[in-house]
Coordinates of C-alpha atoms in Angstrom, one line a residue:
M507 CA 60.2 -72.4 149.8
I508 CA 57.9 -75.4 149.5
K509 CA 57.5 -75.4 153.3
I510 CA 56.5 -71.8 153.2
Y511 CA 53.8 -72.4 150.6
V512 CA 52.6 -75.4 152.4
I513 CA 52.3 -73.4 155.7
A514 CA 50.4 -70.7 153.8
I515 CA 48.0 -73.2 152.3
V516 CA 47.4 -74.8 155.7
L517 CA 46.7 -71.4 157.2
I518 CA 44.3 -70.6 154.4
T519 CA 42.6 -73.9 155.0
I520 CA 42.3 -73.3 158.7
F521 CA 40.8 -69.8 158.0
Y522 CA 38.3 -71.3 155.5
T523 CA 37.3 -74.0 157.9
S524 CA 36.9 -71.7 160.9
T525 CA 34.7 -69.3 158.9
F526 CA 32.7 -72.0 157.0
F527 CA 29.6 -71.4 159.1
Y528 CA 30.1 -67.6 159.5
R529 CA 26.9 -65.8 158.6
K530 CA 25.7 -69.0 156.8
K531 CA 22.0 -67.9 156.9
L532 CA 22.8 -64.8 154.9
R533 CA 24.8 -66.8 152.4
K534 CA 22.4 -69.6 152.0
N535 CA 19.9 -67.9 149.7
L536 CA 22.4 -66.1 147.5
N537 CA 22.2 -66.8 143.8
R538 CA 25.5 -68.5 142.6
K539 CA 25.1 -66.8 139.2
D540 CA 25.2 -63.4 140.8
Y541 CA 27.9 -64.4 143.3
P542 CA 30.2 -67.0 141.6
L543 CA 32.6 -66.9 144.6
K544 CA 29.9 -67.7 147.1
A545 CA 32.1 -70.4 148.6
L546 CA 34.6 -67.8 149.8
F547 CA 32.0 -65.5 151.3
G548 CA 32.6 -66.9 154.8
M549 CA 36.2 -65.6 154.8
A550 CA 35.3 -62.4 153.0
M551 CA 32.5 -61.6 155.5
F552 CA 34.7 -62.2 158.4
M553 CA 37.3 -59.9 157.0
V554 CA 34.8 -57.2 156.2
D555 CA 33.3 -57.4 159.7
K556 CA 36.6 -57.5 161.5
L557 CA 38.7 -55.2 159.4
P558 CA 38.0 -51.6 158.4
I559 CA 37.2 -52.7 154.8
A560 CA 33.6 -51.7 155.1
Y561 CA 34.5 -48.0 155.4
A562 CA 35.6 -48.1 151.7
G563 CA 31.9 -48.5 150.7
K564 CA 30.5 -45.6 152.7
G565 CA 28.8 -42.8 150.8
N566 CA 25.5 -41.8 149.4
S567 CA 26.7 -42.2 145.8
L568 CA 27.2 -46.0 146.3
N569 CA 23.8 -46.2 147.9
K570 CA 22.2 -44.7 144.8
V571 CA 24.0 -47.0 142.5
I572 CA 23.1 -50.0 144.5
R573 CA 19.5 -48.8 144.6
K574 CA 19.4 -48.7 140.8
I575 CA 20.7 -52.2 140.4
S576 CA 18.9 -54.0 143.3
V577 CA 15.5 -52.1 142.9
K578 CA 13.4 -53.7 145.7
E579 CA 16.2 -55.3 147.7
D580 CA 17.5 -54.1 151.0
I581 CA 20.1 -51.4 150.1
K582 CA 22.2 -51.9 153.3
K583 CA 22.4 -55.7 152.7
E584 CA 23.1 -55.3 148.9
K585 CA 25.9 -52.8 149.7
Y586 CA 27.4 -55.2 152.2
L587 CA 27.3 -58.1 149.8
Y588 CA 28.9 -55.9 147.1
I589 CA 31.9 -55.2 149.3
V590 CA 32.1 -58.9 150.4
N591 CA 32.0 -59.9 146.7
K592 CA 35.0 -57.6 146.0
V593 CA 37.0 -59.0 148.9
S594 CA 36.3 -62.5 147.8
Y595 CA 38.0 -61.8 144.5
C596 CA 41.0 -60.4 146.4
I597 CA 41.1 -63.7 148.4
L598 CA 40.8 -65.8 145.2
C599 CA 43.8 -63.9 143.7
G600 CA 45.9 -64.6 146.9
I601 CA 44.9 -68.3 146.9
L602 CA 45.7 -68.7 143.2
A603 CA 49.1 -67.0 143.7
V604 CA 50.0 -69.4 146.6
V605 CA 48.8 -72.5 144.7
L606 CA 50.6 -71.4 141.6
G607 CA 53.8 -70.8 143.5
L608 CA 53.6 -74.2 145.2
G609 CA 53.0 -75.8 141.8
I610 CA 56.1 -74.1 140.3
E611 CA 58.3 -75.2 143.3
I612 CA 57.1 -78.8 143.1
S613 CA 57.5 -79.0 139.3
G614 CA 61.0 -77.6 139.7
S615 CA 62.2 -79.8 142.6
G616 CA 60.2 -83.0 142.1
S617 CA 61.2 -83.9 138.6
N618 CA 61.9 -87.7 138.1
E619 CA 63.8 -87.3 134.9
P620 CA 66.8 -89.6 135.1
I621 CA 70.2 -87.9 135.0
T622 CA 73.8 -89.2 134.7
S623 CA 75.7 -86.1 135.4
V624 CA 75.5 -82.6 136.9
K625 CA 77.1 -79.4 135.8
R626 CA 80.2 -77.8 137.4
D627 CA 80.0 -74.0 137.5
S628 CA 83.1 -72.0 136.5
I629 CA 82.6 -69.3 139.1
D630 CA 80.9 -70.7 142.3
D631 CA 80.4 -74.0 144.0
E632 CA 77.1 -75.6 143.3
V633 CA 74.7 -77.6 145.6
Y634 CA 72.4 -80.1 144.0
N635 CA 69.4 -81.7 145.7
I636 CA 68.7 -84.9 143.7
Y637 CA 67.1 -88.3 144.3
Y638 CA 68.5 -91.8 143.9
E639 CA 66.7 -95.1 143.6
D640 CA 68.2 -98.3 144.9
D641 CA 67.5 -101.8 143.8
S642 CA 64.5 -102.2 146.1
G643 CA 62.8 -99.2 144.4
A644 CA 63.1 -96.9 147.4
V645 CA 63.6 -93.2 146.4
K646 CA 65.8 -91.2 148.8
P647 CA 67.0 -87.6 148.6
I648 CA 70.7 -86.7 148.5
E649 CA 72.5 -83.4 148.6
L650 CA 75.7 -83.0 146.6
E651 CA 78.3 -80.3 146.7
V652 CA 80.1 -79.8 143.4
G653 CA 83.2 -77.6 143.5
K654 CA 83.6 -75.0 140.8
K655 CA 85.4 -75.9 137.6
E656 CA 89.1 -75.3 137.5
L657 CA 90.3 -73.3 134.5
K658 CA 93.4 -73.8 132.4
D659 CA 96.0 -71.0 132.2
E660 CA 94.9 -70.2 128.6
E661 CA 91.3 -69.8 129.7
I662 CA 92.2 -67.6 132.7
L663 CA 94.4 -65.4 130.5
K664 CA 91.5 -65.0 128.0
I665 CA 89.1 -64.0 130.9
I666 CA 91.6 -61.4 132.2
K667 CA 92.2 -59.9 128.8
G668 CA 88.5 -59.6 128.3
Y669 CA 88.3 -57.0 131.2
Q670 CA 91.2 -54.8 130.1
E671 CA 89.0 -52.2 128.2
E672 CA 86.5 -52.2 131.0
L673 CA 89.3 -51.6 133.6
V674 CA 90.5 -48.5 131.7
Q675 CA 87.0 -47.1 131.6
K676 CA 86.6 -47.7 135.4
A677 CA 90.0 -46.2 136.1
L678 CA 89.2 -43.0 134.3
G679 CA 86.3 -42.4 136.6
K680 CA 84.5 -39.1 135.7
N681 CA 87.1 -38.2 133.1
D682 CA 85.8 -38.4 129.4
N683 CA 89.0 -39.9 128.0
A684 CA 92.6 -40.7 128.8
Q685 CA 94.0 -37.8 126.8
N686 CA 92.5 -35.1 129.2
V687 CA 92.5 -36.3 132.8
T688 CA 91.5 -33.4 135.1
K689 CA 89.5 -35.3 137.7
P690 CA 90.6 -38.0 140.2
L691 CA 91.1 -41.5 138.9
N692 CA 89.2 -44.5 140.2
L693 CA 91.9 -47.1 140.8
V694 CA 89.7 -50.1 141.6
G695 CA 91.0 -53.1 143.5
S696 CA 88.9 -55.7 141.7
I697 CA 86.8 -56.1 138.5
G698 CA 84.3 -58.5 137.0
E699 CA 82.1 -61.2 138.4
E700 CA 85.1 -63.4 138.8
N701 CA 86.5 -60.8 141.3
I702 CA 89.8 -60.4 139.5
L703 CA 92.3 -58.7 141.8
V704 CA 93.9 -55.5 140.5
S705 CA 97.0 -53.7 142.0
W706 CA 98.5 -50.5 140.5
E707 CA 101.9 -49.1 139.7
I708 CA 102.2 -45.4 138.7
S709 CA 105.2 -44.1 136.8
D710 CA 105.2 -40.8 138.8
S711 CA 103.4 -40.8 142.1
D712 CA 104.1 -37.1 142.5
I713 CA 101.6 -36.4 139.7
I714 CA 98.9 -39.0 140.7
D715 CA 99.0 -40.7 144.1
Y716 CA 97.8 -44.2 144.7
D717 CA 94.4 -43.0 145.7
G718 CA 93.9 -41.7 142.3
K719 CA 94.0 -38.0 143.3
I720 CA 95.8 -35.4 141.1
C721 CA 98.5 -33.6 143.0
S722 CA 99.0 -29.9 143.0
N723 CA 102.3 -29.7 141.2
V724 CA 101.0 -30.7 137.8
D725 CA 102.3 -28.7 134.8
K726 CA 99.6 -26.7 133.0
E727 CA 100.8 -28.1 129.7
G728 CA 100.0 -31.6 131.0
E729 CA 102.0 -34.7 132.2
L730 CA 102.1 -38.0 130.6
I731 CA 101.8 -40.8 133.2
Y732 CA 101.9 -44.6 132.6
L733 CA 99.6 -46.7 134.8
T734 CA 100.4 -50.5 135.1
A735 CA 97.4 -52.6 136.2
I736 CA 98.6 -55.9 137.7
M737 CA 95.6 -58.2 137.2
T738 CA 95.6 -61.5 139.1
Y739 CA 93.0 -64.3 138.8
E740 CA 93.7 -67.7 140.4
K741 CA 97.3 -68.5 139.6
V742 CA 97.7 -66.3 136.6
T743 CA 99.0 -62.7 136.6
L744 CA 98.9 -60.3 133.7
E745 CA 100.4 -56.7 133.6
Y746 CA 98.5 -54.2 131.5
V747 CA 100.0 -50.8 130.8
F748 CA 98.2 -47.7 129.5
S749 CA 99.0 -44.0 129.6
V750 CA 97.0 -40.9 130.6
N751 CA 97.6 -37.2 130.0
V752 CA 97.1 -35.4 133.4
Y753 CA 96.3 -31.7 133.7
P754 CA 95.8 -29.6 136.9
H755 CA 92.7 -30.6 138.7
Q756 CA 89.8 -28.3 138.2
G757 CA 86.3 -28.9 139.6
E758 CA 84.1 -28.9 142.6
S759 CA 86.8 -30.1 145.0
D760 CA 88.8 -26.9 144.7
A761 CA 85.8 -24.8 145.6
K762 CA 84.9 -27.2 148.3
R763 CA 88.4 -26.9 149.9
Q764 CA 88.2 -23.1 149.8
V765 CA 84.7 -23.0 151.3
Q766 CA 85.7 -25.6 153.9
S767 CA 88.8 -23.6 154.8
Y768 CA 86.7 -20.4 155.2
I769 CA 84.3 -22.2 157.5
D770 CA 87.1 -23.8 159.6
N771 CA 88.6 -20.4 160.3
Q772 CA 85.4 -19.0 161.8
D773 CA 84.6 -18.9 165.5
I774 CA 83.5 -22.3 166.6
Y775 CA 81.3 -20.7 169.3
D776 CA 79.1 -18.9 166.9
S777 CA 75.7 -20.6 166.1
Q778 CA 75.7 -19.2 162.6
V779 CA 78.4 -20.0 160.1
N780 CA 78.8 -17.7 157.1
L781 CA 79.8 -18.8 153.6
P782 CA 82.4 -16.9 151.5
E783 CA 81.1 -14.4 149.0
K784 CA 83.8 -15.2 146.5
I785 CA 85.6 -18.3 145.2
D786 CA 88.7 -17.7 143.1
G787 CA 87.9 -14.0 143.1
K788 CA 84.4 -14.6 141.6
K789 CA 81.1 -13.9 143.3
V790 CA 79.0 -17.1 144.0
K791 CA 75.6 -17.9 145.2
Y792 CA 74.6 -20.9 147.4
Y793 CA 71.5 -23.0 147.4
S794 CA 70.3 -25.6 149.8
S795 CA 69.8 -29.0 148.3
K796 CA 66.2 -30.2 148.1
G797 CA 65.2 -33.6 149.4
Q798 CA 64.2 -36.3 147.0
N799 CA 61.0 -37.1 148.9
S800 CA 61.5 -40.8 148.3
Y801 CA 58.7 -41.5 150.7
V802 CA 56.3 -40.0 148.1
V803 CA 57.3 -42.8 145.7
V804 CA 56.7 -45.4 148.5
T805 CA 53.3 -43.9 149.2
I806 CA 52.3 -43.9 145.6
G807 CA 53.2 -47.6 145.4
L808 CA 51.0 -48.4 148.4
I809 CA 48.1 -46.4 147.0
L810 CA 48.4 -48.4 143.7
S811 CA 48.4 -51.7 145.5
V812 CA 45.2 -50.7 147.4
A813 CA 43.7 -49.5 144.1
V814 CA 43.4 -53.2 143.0
F815 CA 40.6 -53.5 145.6
F816 CA 38.6 -50.6 144.1
F817 CA 39.3 -51.8 140.5
K818 CA 36.3 -54.1 140.9
D819 CA 34.1 -51.0 141.0
R820 CA 34.2 -51.0 137.2
D821 CA 31.8 -53.9 137.3
I822 CA 29.0 -51.9 138.9
K823 CA 29.4 -49.2 136.3
D824 CA 29.0 -51.8 133.6
K825 CA 25.8 -53.0 135.4
I826 CA 24.4 -49.4 135.4
E827 CA 25.1 -49.2 131.7
D828 CA 23.3 -52.5 131.1
R829 CA 20.4 -51.3 133.2
N830 CA 20.0 -48.1 131.2
E831 CA 20.2 -50.1 127.9
Q832 CA 17.5 -52.4 129.2
L833 CA 15.3 -49.5 130.3
L834 CA 15.5 -48.0 126.8
E835 CA 14.7 -51.4 125.3
D836 CA 11.6 -51.8 127.3
Y837 CA 10.3 -48.3 127.0
P838 CA 8.4 -48.7 123.6
E839 CA 6.7 -51.8 125.0
I840 CA 5.5 -50.1 128.2
V841 CA 4.2 -47.1 126.2
N842 CA 2.4 -49.5 123.8
K843 CA 0.8 -51.3 126.7
L844 CA -0.3 -48.1 128.4
L845 CA -1.8 -47.0 125.1
L846 CA -3.7 -50.2 124.6
Y847 CA -5.2 -50.3 128.1
H848 CA -6.0 -46.6 127.9
N849 CA -7.9 -47.1 124.7
A850 CA -9.7 -50.0 126.4
G851 CA -11.1 -47.5 128.9
L852 CA -8.9 -48.4 131.9
S853 CA -7.7 -45.9 134.3
V854 CA -3.9 -45.2 134.9
K855 CA -3.9 -47.3 138.0
S856 CA -5.8 -50.2 136.5
A857 CA -3.5 -50.1 133.4
I858 CA -0.4 -50.3 135.6
E859 CA -2.0 -53.2 137.6
K860 CA -2.5 -55.1 134.3
I861 CA 1.1 -54.4 133.1
V862 CA 2.6 -55.5 136.5
S863 CA 0.4 -58.7 136.7
G864 CA 1.5 -59.7 133.2
Y865 CA 5.1 -59.1 134.1
K866 CA 4.7 -61.3 137.2
E867 CA 3.3 -64.2 135.2
D868 CA 6.2 -63.9 132.7
K869 CA 8.6 -63.8 135.7
K870 CA 7.2 -67.1 137.1
E871 CA 7.6 -68.8 133.8
Y872 CA 11.2 -67.4 133.2
H873 CA 12.7 -67.5 136.7
E874 CA 15.8 -65.5 135.8
M875 CA 13.9 -62.7 134.2
L876 CA 14.5 -59.2 135.7
R877 CA 13.3 -56.1 133.9
Y878 CA 14.1 -52.9 135.8
A879 CA 11.4 -50.9 134.1
Y880 CA 8.6 -53.3 135.3
E881 CA 10.2 -53.6 138.7
E882 CA 10.1 -49.9 139.2
L883 CA 6.5 -49.8 137.9
E884 CA 5.6 -52.5 140.5
I885 CA 7.1 -50.3 143.3
S886 CA 4.9 -47.3 142.1
L887 CA 1.9 -49.6 142.1
I888 CA 2.7 -50.6 145.7
Q889 CA 3.0 -47.0 146.7
M890 CA -0.4 -46.2 145.2
K891 CA -2.1 -49.1 147.1
S892 CA -0.4 -48.0 150.3
G893 CA -2.0 -44.5 150.1
V894 CA 0.4 -42.4 148.1
S895 CA -1.3 -40.3 145.4
E896 CA -1.1 -41.5 141.8
I897 CA 0.7 -38.3 140.7
T898 CA 3.5 -38.8 143.4
A899 CA 3.9 -42.4 142.6
I900 CA 4.2 -41.8 138.8
N901 CA 6.7 -39.0 139.5
N902 CA 8.7 -41.3 141.6
Y903 CA 8.7 -43.8 138.8
G904 CA 10.3 -41.4 136.4
K905 CA 12.9 -40.3 139.0
N906 CA 13.8 -43.9 140.0
C907 CA 14.3 -44.9 136.3
G908 CA 16.4 -41.8 135.9
L909 CA 16.2 -41.6 132.1
H910 CA 14.7 -38.7 130.2
C911 CA 12.2 -40.8 128.3
Y912 CA 10.7 -42.2 131.6
V913 CA 10.6 -38.7 133.2
K914 CA 8.7 -37.5 130.1
L915 CA 6.3 -40.4 130.3
S916 CA 5.6 -39.7 133.9
G917 CA 4.9 -36.1 133.0
I918 CA 2.4 -37.2 130.3
I919 CA 0.5 -39.4 132.7
E920 CA 0.5 -36.7 135.4
Q921 CA -1.0 -34.2 132.9
N922 CA -3.8 -36.7 132.0
I923 CA -4.6 -37.3 135.7
R924 CA -4.7 -33.6 136.5
R925 CA -6.7 -32.5 133.4
G926 CA -8.7 -35.6 132.7
T927 CA -8.6 -35.1 128.9
N928 CA -8.7 -37.6 126.1
A929 CA -5.6 -36.1 124.5
M930 CA -3.5 -38.8 126.1
T931 CA -4.1 -41.2 123.2
V932 CA -2.6 -38.9 120.7
V933 CA 0.4 -38.0 122.9
L934 CA 1.1 -41.7 123.6
E935 CA 0.9 -42.6 119.9
N936 CA 3.4 -39.9 119.1
E937 CA 5.6 -41.0 121.9
L938 CA 5.4 -44.7 120.7
E939 CA 6.4 -43.7 117.2
S940 CA 9.5 -41.7 118.4
S941 CA 10.5 -44.4 120.9
M942 CA 10.5 -47.0 118.1
I943 CA 12.7 -44.9 116.0
E944 CA 15.1 -44.4 118.9
K945 CA 15.1 -48.1 119.7
K946 CA 16.0 -48.8 116.0
N947 CA 19.0 -46.4 116.3
T948 CA 20.1 -47.9 119.6
M949 CA 20.1 -51.4 118.1
L950 CA 22.2 -50.2 115.1
K951 CA 24.8 -48.7 117.6
A952 CA 24.8 -51.9 119.7
G953 CA 25.5 -53.9 116.5
G954 CA 28.5 -51.6 115.8
K955 CA 29.8 -52.1 119.3
I956 CA 29.6 -55.9 119.1
S957 CA 31.6 -55.9 115.8
T958 CA 34.3 -53.6 117.5
K959 CA 34.5 -55.9 120.6
L960 CA 35.1 -58.9 118.4
M961 CA 38.4 -57.4 117.2
G962 CA 40.0 -58.2 120.5
P963 CA 39.2 -62.0 120.6
M964 CA 40.2 -62.2 116.9
I965 CA 43.7 -60.7 117.6
V966 CA 44.2 -63.0 120.6
M967 CA 43.2 -66.0 118.4
L968 CA 45.7 -64.9 115.8
I969 CA 48.5 -64.6 118.3
V970 CA 47.7 -68.1 119.8
A971 CA 47.7 -69.5 116.3
M972 CA 51.1 -67.9 115.5
A973 CA 52.5 -69.2 118.8
I974 CA 51.3 -72.7 118.1
I975 CA 53.1 -72.7 114.8
M976 CA 56.3 -70.8 115.7
V977 CA 57.1 -72.2 119.2
P978 CA 57.6 -75.8 118.1
A979 CA 59.6 -74.5 115.1
F980 CA 62.0 -72.6 117.4
L981 CA 62.3 -75.5 119.8
S982 CA 63.2 -77.8 116.9
M983 CA 66.2 -75.5 116.1
N984 CA 67.9 -76.4 119.4
L985 CA 68.9 -72.8 120.0

């Protein structure tokens, strides 16, 4: 097995080396924080490009989701990187599995613990691969064949007796008990993992034959039959006698014989074979047996194995939730800034320019800062400067954010642009007040969620603490 794992690691290494420079320009500027498995992207990109994995990411729904998260980035590129990132996690799982398997094999076979003896198994021969060290310090492998342990007569006899009750149960077959035998017996030829040989003697073979079948001349009142099981293991033989009450056979085989006889008597040249309407003078109905559709089980298993690839999609749903929470968090601040600049006499476009420029300065100072509300506002400003009307750009802002409060804000600004009234100050003040109340409620809910999430780590810590205490205690008991 070690050779197989080594070959697998060598193949993975060759694959990694051959794809190291694959699409390196695209990988060069990727942020390692966003893509922690960036080192595996060469292999992942090669697989996505050469295998039909990319088809799993087709669809407008994924485009919309990626658009919300990436904001100004190239949607096609971001979707491609999203799929590559998922594949890289699949590759990592495979590599870890191979490395872990190799580690287990090495730890099991490469132990240097000194030994003075090996165990002799009581059932099978054993092969031991051990190492010996000579006076010069050289370590060399050696393979030993240790024959199985020979048992004493008393030990063999004890093993045989241990299977007597199990032998009776096997011999009864489909019969419930030995006092009412109406179905064929199962006269087995061996029993147990030791493969104890069993031969049979029957007190009256005219009642039960040596195949275990019940003959047709059994008295309706029942017949008492003695069965002698001659059990032989190695050089010891033991006879075990038990009795059964045999009654005339009743069951499916009688019906089968009658139906089979009816079929055999029909014309062999007819393409259609009729079944008898009656069995034992009673009307019967026939039904075709339905297939078990085992292939369905196999298909479900394959689907579940592929579902691991799509399980990573839960991360993008979490990112959407984080985005929406961030939008709600920034909403009161944006309303407040619009209100201040509006009261200062600036137009809507000028106010947006001031807000966006302030965000850019903060972004330069805090390089990892990304606020979706301001990013979407910057896109609207770019649209205004490129010739799109202010009303259209503001409406797009509300739609791109996707939350009710931003749609409402875009509607307030649109009304102000259309009517040119001074009522916007009062409306924005009311909106700011209600948004602050909503932000307060959201923060209270977030606090409750955090306390709930802490329960999981606390339980894990409790289990670890109990394991640290109990495992050494159990090991010291030498169970």
